[in-house]
Backbone as CSV, one residue per row, in Angstrom:
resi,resn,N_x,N_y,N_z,CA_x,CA_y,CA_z,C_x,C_y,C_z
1,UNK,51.538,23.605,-9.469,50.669,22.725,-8.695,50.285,23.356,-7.351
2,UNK,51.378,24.066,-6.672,50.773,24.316,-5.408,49.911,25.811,-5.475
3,UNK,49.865,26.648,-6.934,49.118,27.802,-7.274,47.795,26.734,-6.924
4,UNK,47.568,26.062,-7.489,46.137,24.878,-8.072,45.633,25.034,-6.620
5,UNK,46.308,24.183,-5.501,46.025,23.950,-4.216,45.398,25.179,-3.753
6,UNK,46.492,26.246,-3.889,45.956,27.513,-3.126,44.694,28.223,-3.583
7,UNK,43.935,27.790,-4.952,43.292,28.379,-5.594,41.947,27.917,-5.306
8,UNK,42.171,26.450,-5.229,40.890,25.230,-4.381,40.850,25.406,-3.199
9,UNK,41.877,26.141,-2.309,41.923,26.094,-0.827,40.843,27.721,-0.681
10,UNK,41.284,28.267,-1.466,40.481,29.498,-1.364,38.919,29.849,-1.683
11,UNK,38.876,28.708,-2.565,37.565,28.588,-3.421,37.164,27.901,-2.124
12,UNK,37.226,27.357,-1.547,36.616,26.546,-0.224,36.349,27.078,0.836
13,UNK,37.291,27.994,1.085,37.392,29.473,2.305,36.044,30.105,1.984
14,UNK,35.768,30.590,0.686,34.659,31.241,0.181,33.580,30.587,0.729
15,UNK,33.111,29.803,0.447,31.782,28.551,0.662,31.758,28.315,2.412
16,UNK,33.029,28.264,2.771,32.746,28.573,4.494,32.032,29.966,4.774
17,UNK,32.798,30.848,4.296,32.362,31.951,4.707,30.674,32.367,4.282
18,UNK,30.201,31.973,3.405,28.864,31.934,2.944,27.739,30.761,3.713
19,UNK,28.931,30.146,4.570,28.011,29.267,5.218,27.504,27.756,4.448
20,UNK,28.380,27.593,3.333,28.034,26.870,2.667,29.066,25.493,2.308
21,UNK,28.520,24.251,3.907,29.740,23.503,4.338,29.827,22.388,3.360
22,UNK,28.707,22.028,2.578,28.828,21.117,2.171,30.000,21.451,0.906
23,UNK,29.647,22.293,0.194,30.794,22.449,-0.909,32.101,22.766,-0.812
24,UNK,32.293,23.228,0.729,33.270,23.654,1.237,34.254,21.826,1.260
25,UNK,33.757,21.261,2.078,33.852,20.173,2.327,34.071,19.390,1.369
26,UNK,33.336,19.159,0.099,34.159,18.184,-1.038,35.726,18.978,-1.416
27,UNK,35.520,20.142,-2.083,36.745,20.829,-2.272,38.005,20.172,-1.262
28,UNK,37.610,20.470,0.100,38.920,19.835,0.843,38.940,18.200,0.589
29,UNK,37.687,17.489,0.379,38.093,16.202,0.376,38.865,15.960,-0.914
30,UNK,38.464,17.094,-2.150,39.036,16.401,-3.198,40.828,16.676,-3.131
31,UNK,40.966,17.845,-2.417,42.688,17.810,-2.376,42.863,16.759,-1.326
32,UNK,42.711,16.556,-0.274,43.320,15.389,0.155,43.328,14.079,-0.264
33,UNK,42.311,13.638,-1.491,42.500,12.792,-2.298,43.658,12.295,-3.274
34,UNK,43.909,13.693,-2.810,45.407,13.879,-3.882,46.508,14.054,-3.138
35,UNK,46.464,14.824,-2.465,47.689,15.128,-1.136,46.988,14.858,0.588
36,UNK,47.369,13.810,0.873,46.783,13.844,2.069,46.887,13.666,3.548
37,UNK,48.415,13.958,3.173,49.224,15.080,4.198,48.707,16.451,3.821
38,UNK,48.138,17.266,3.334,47.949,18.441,3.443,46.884,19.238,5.150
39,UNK,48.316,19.964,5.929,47.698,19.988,7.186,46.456,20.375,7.224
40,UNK,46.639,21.866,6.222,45.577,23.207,6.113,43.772,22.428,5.683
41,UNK,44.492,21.133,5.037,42.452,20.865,4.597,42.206,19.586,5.406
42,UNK,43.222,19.366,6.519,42.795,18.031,7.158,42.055,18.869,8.461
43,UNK,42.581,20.182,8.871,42.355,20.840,10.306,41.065,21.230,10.088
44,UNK,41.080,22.001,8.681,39.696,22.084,8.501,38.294,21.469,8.016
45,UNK,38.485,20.446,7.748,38.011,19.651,7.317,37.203,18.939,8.810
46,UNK,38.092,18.484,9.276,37.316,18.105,10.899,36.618,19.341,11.851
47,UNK,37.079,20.299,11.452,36.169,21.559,12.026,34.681,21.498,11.334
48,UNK,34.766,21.239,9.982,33.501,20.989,9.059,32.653,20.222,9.543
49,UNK,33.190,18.887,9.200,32.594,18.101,9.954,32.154,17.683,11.591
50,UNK,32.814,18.556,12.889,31.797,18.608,13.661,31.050,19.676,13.725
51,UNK,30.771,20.644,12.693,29.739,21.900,12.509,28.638,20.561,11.678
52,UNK,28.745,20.515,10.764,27.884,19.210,9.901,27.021,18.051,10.826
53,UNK,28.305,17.449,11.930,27.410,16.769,12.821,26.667,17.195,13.511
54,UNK,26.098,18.692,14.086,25.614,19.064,14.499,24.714,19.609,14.031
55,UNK,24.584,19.897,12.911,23.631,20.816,12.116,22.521,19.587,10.855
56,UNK,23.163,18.414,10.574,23.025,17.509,9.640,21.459,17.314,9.568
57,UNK,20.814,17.096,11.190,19.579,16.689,11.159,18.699,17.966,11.501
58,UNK,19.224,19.193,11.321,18.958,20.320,12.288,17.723,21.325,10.686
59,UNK,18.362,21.167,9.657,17.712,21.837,8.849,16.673,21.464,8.273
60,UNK,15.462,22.668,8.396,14.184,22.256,7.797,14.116,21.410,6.206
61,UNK,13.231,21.384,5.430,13.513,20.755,4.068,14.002,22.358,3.761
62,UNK,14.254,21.890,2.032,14.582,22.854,1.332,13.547,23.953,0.825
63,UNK,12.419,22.958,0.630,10.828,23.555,-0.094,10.965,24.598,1.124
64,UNK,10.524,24.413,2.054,10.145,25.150,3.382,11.317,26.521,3.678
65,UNK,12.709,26.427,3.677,13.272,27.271,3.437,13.360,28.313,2.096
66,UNK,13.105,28.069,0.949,12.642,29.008,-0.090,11.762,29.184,0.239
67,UNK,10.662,28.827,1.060,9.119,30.292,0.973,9.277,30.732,2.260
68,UNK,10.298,30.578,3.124,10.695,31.672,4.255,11.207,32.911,3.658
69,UNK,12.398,32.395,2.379,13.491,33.353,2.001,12.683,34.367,0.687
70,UNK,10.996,34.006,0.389,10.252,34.360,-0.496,9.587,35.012,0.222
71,UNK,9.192,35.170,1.133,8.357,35.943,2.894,9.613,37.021,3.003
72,UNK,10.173,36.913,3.002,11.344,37.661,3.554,11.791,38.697,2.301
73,UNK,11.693,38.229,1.279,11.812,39.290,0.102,11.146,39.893,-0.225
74,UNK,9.408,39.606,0.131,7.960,40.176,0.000,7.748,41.270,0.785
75,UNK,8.469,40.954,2.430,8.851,42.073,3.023,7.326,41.611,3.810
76,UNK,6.956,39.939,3.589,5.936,39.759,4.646,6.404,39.045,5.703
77,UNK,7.211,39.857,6.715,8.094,39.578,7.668,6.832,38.433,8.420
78,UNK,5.299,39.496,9.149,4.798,38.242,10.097,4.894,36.924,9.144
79,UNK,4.359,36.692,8.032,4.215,35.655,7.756,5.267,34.505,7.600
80,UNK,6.231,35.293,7.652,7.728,34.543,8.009,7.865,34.288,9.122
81,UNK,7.279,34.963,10.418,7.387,34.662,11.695,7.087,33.381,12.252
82,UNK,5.968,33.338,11.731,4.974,32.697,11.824,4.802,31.356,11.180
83,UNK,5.684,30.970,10.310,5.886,29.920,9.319,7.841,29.344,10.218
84,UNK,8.005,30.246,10.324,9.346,30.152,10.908,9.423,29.696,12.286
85,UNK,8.406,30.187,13.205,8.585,29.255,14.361,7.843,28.077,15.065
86,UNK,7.406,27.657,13.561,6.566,26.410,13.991,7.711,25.123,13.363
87,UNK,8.145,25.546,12.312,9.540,25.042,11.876,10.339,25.027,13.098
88,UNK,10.876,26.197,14.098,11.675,25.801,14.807,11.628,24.885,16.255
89,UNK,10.557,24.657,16.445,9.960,23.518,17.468,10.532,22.261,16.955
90,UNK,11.158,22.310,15.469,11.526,20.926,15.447,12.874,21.213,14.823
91,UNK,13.552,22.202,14.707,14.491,22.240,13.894,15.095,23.311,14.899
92,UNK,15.618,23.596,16.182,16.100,24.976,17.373,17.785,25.070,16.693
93,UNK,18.450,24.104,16.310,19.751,24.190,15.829,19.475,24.391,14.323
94,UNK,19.141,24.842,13.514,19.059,25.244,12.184,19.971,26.551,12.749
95,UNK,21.188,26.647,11.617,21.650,28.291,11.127,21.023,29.063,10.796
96,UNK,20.450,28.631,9.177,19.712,29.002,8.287,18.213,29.877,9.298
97,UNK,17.629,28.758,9.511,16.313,29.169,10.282,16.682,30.316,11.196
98,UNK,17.438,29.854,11.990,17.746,31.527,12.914,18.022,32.631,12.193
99,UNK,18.696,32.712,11.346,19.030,33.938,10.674,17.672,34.078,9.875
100,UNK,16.977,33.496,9.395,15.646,34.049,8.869,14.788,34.558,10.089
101,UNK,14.828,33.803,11.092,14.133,34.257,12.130,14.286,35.646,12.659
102,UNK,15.829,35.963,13.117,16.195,36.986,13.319,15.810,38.549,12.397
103,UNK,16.085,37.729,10.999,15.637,38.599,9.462,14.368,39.156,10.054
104,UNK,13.493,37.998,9.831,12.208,38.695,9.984,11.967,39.257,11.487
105,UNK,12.564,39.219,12.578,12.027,39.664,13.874,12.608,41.586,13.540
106,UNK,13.459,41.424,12.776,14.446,42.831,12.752,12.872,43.504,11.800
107,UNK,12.167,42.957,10.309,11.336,43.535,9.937,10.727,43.810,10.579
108,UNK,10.266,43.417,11.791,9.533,43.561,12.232,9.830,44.359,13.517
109,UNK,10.749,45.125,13.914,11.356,46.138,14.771,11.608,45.476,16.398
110,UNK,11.560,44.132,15.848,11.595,43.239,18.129,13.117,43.030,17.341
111,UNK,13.470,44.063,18.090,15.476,43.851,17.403,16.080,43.057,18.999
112,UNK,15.292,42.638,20.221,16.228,42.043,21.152,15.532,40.706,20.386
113,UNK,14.598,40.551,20.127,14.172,38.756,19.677,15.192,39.003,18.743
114,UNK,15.362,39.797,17.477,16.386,39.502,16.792,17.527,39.234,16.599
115,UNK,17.966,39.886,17.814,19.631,39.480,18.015,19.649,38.241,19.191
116,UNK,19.028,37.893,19.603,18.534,36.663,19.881,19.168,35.653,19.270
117,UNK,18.320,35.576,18.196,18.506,34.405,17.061,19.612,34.597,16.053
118,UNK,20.199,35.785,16.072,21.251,35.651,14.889,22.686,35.319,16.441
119,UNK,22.134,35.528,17.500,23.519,35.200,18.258,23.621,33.273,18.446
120,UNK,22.472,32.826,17.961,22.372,31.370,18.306,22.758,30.915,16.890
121,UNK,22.584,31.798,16.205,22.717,31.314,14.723,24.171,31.279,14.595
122,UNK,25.221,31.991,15.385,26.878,32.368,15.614,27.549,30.914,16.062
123,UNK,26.051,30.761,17.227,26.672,29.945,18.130,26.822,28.447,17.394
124,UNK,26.125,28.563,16.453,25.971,26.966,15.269,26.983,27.048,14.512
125,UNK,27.286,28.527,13.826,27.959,28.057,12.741,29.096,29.127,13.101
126,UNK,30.091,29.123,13.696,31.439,30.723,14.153,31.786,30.901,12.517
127,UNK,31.757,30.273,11.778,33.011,30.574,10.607,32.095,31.174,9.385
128,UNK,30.699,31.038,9.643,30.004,32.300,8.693,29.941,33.537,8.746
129,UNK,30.306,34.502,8.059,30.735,35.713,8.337,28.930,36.696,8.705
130,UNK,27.546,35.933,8.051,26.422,36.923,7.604,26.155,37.038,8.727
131,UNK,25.895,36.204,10.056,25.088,36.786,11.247,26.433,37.860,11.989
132,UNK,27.558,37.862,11.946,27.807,39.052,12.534,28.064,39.917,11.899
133,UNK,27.561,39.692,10.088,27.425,41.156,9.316,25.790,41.498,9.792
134,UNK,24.937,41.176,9.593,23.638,41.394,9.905,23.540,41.715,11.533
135,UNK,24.149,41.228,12.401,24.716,41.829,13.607,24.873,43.174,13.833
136,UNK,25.744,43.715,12.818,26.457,45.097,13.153,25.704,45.556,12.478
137,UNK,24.890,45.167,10.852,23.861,46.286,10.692,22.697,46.731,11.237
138,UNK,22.220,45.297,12.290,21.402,45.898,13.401,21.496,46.592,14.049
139,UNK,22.165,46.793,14.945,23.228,47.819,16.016,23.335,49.173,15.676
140,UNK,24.165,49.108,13.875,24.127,50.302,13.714,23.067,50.893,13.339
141,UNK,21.845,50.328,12.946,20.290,51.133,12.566,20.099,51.392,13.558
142,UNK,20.191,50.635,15.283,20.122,51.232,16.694,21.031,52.262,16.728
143,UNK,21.984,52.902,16.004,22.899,53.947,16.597,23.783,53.501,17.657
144,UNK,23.872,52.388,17.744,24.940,51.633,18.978,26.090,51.267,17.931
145,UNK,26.921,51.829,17.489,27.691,52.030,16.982,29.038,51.431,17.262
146,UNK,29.589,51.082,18.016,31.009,50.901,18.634,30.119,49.026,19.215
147,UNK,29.241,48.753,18.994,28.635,47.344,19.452,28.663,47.070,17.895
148,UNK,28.484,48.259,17.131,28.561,47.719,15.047,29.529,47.328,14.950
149,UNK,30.337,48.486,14.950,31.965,48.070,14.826,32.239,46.482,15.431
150,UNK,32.154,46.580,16.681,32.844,45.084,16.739,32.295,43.561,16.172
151,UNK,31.105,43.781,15.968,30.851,42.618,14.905,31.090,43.051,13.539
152,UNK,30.718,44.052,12.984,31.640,44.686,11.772,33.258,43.312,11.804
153,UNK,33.676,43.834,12.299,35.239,43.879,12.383,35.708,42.113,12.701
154,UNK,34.315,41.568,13.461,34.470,40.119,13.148,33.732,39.498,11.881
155,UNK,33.510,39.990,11.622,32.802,39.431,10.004,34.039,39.857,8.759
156,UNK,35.036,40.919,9.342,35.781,41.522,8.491,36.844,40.524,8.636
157,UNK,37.055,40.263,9.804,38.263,39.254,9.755,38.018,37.771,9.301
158,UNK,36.885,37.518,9.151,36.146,36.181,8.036,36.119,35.990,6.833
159,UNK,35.474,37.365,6.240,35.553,37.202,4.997,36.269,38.937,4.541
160,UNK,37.091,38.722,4.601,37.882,40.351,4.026,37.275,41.287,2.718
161,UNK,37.041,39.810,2.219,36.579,41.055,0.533,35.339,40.496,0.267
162,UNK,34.530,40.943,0.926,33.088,41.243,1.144,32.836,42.675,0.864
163,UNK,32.291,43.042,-0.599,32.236,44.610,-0.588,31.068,45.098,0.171
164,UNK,29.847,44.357,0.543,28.933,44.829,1.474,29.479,45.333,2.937
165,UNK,30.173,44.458,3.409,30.663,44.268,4.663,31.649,45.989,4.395
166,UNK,32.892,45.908,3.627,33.366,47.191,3.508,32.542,48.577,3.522
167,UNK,31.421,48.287,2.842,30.839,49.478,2.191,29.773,49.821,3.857
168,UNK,29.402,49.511,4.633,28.592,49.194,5.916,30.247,49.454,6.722
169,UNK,30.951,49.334,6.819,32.125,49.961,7.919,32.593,51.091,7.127
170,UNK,32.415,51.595,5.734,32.952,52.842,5.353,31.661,53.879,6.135
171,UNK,30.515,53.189,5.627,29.747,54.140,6.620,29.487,54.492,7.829
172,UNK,29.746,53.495,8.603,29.820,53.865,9.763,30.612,54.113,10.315
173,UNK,32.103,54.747,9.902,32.770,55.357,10.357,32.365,57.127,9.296
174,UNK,32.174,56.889,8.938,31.400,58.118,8.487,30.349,58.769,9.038
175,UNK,29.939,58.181,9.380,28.938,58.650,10.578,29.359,58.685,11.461
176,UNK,30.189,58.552,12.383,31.479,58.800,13.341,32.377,59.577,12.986
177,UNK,31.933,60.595,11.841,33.003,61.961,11.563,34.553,60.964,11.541
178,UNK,34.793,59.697,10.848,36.608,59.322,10.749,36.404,59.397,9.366
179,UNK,36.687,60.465,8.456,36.515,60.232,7.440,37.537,59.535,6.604
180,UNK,38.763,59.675,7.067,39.645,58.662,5.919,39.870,57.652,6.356
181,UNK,39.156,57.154,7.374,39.393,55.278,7.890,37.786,55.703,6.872
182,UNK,36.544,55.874,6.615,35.516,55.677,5.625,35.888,55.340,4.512
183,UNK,36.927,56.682,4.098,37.073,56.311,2.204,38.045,55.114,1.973
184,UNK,38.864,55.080,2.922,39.485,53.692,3.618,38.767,52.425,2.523
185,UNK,37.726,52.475,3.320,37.143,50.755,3.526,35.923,51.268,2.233
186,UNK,35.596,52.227,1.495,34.719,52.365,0.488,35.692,52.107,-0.525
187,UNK,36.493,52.399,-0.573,37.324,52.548,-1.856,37.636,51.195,-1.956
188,UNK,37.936,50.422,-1.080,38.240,49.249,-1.066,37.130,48.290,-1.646
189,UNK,35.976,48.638,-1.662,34.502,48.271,-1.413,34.346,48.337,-3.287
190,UNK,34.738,49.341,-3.374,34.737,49.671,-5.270,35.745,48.851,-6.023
191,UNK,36.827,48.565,-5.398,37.883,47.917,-6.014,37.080,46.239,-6.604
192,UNK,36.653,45.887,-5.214,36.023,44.849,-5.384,35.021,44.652,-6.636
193,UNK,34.051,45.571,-6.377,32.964,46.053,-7.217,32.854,47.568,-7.604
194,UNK,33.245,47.688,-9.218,33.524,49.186,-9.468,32.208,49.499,-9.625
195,UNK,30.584,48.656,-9.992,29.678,49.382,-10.128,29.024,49.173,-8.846
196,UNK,28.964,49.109,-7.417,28.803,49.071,-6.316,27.909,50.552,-5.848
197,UNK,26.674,50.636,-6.106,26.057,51.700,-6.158,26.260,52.504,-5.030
198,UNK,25.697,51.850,-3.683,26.068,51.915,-2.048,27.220,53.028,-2.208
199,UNK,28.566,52.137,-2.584,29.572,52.315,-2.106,29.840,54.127,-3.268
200,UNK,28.753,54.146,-3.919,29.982,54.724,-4.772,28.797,56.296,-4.562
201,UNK,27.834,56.410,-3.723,26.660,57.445,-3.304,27.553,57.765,-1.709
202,UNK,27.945,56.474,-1.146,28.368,57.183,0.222,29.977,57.579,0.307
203,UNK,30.456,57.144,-0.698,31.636,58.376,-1.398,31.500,59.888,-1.496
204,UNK,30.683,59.844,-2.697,30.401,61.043,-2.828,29.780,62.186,-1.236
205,UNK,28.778,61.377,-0.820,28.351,61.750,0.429,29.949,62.400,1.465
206,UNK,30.761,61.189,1.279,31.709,62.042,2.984,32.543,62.614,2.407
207,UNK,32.867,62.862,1.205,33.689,64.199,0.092,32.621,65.293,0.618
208,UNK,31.539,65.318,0.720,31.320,66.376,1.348,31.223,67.258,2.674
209,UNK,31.841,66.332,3.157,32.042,66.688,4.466,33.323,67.263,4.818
């Protein structure tokens, strides 16, 4: 029984870390339905819910967010801009929206508007790991490297087995000449995912070095 708990407690950890409170949130309600003395989903559970109260009335519809995230895959960043901040005149606390915002300001090379909005997007939601992974891969396309690392390394301590997140700190310590803190965090990156293309080209890559 308490494997069960730990298995729902984890499955719930996941859905935080993806930013995704609502499912996060039944999961804990359904174990405390059952156990409800359980400290671990009562602490978090009220953390949920004042991220939720704050965010509840904050998100655009849904229609409107799929043809941002359809702009954004088209790689028609203005038109995401542009659709995106007429949305945010009424929606400034959206997660979601900032991190598209940010998305598309980065396509579009205004990387201080971009980190802008993925730092407001932090400031909504701390326990999603993507704006300070998308953080450090900004930084590090700037070559500010040691500003990667440390959002790197807070997104790492969020969601641990994230093989993107690994495979983006194997490289950039590879590019910082540390090569066995690289194969480090790649290898780790493969474990996760053995067909992990990324991970398994920038292998080969710092073997040659």
């Amino acid at each position: 029984m308490a494997q069960l708990i730990e298995n729902i407690l984890k499955k719930a950890d996941q859905h935080i870390k993806a930013g995704e409170l609502s499912q996060a949130a039944s999961l804990y309600k359904n174990i405390l339905h059952k156990y409800p003395e359980n400290k671990r989903a009562n602490l978090i559970l009220k953390k949920i819910k004042n991220i939720q109260q704050k965010t509840f009335f904050n998100d655009p519809p849904k229609n409107f967010i799929d043809e941002l995230i359809k702009y954004h895959r088209l790689g028609f960043y203005k038109d995401l801009i542009n659709k995106s901040l007429k949305l945010y005149k009424h929606y400034p606390e959206s997660y979601t929206l900032n991190n598209l915002i940010a998305a598309g300001y980065t396509g579009l090379k205004q990387f201080n508007k971009a980190i802008n909005h993925y730092e407001k997007a932090i400031n909504i939601n701390k326990y999603a790991s993507n704006s300070y992974l998308n953080l450090g891969n900004l930084y590090s396309d700037l070559k500010k490297f040691k500003i990667a690392e440390k959002y790197y390394n807070k997104a790492l301590s969020i969601d641990p087995k994230n093989a993107i997140l690994l495979n983006n700190l194997g490289l950039y310590y590879s590019e910082n000449n540390k090569m066995i803190k690289s194969l480090r965090f790649l290898k780790k990156a493969l474990l996760l995912n053995s067909n992990y293309e990324d991970a398994l080209i920038n292998i080969a890559n710092t073997y040659k070095y």
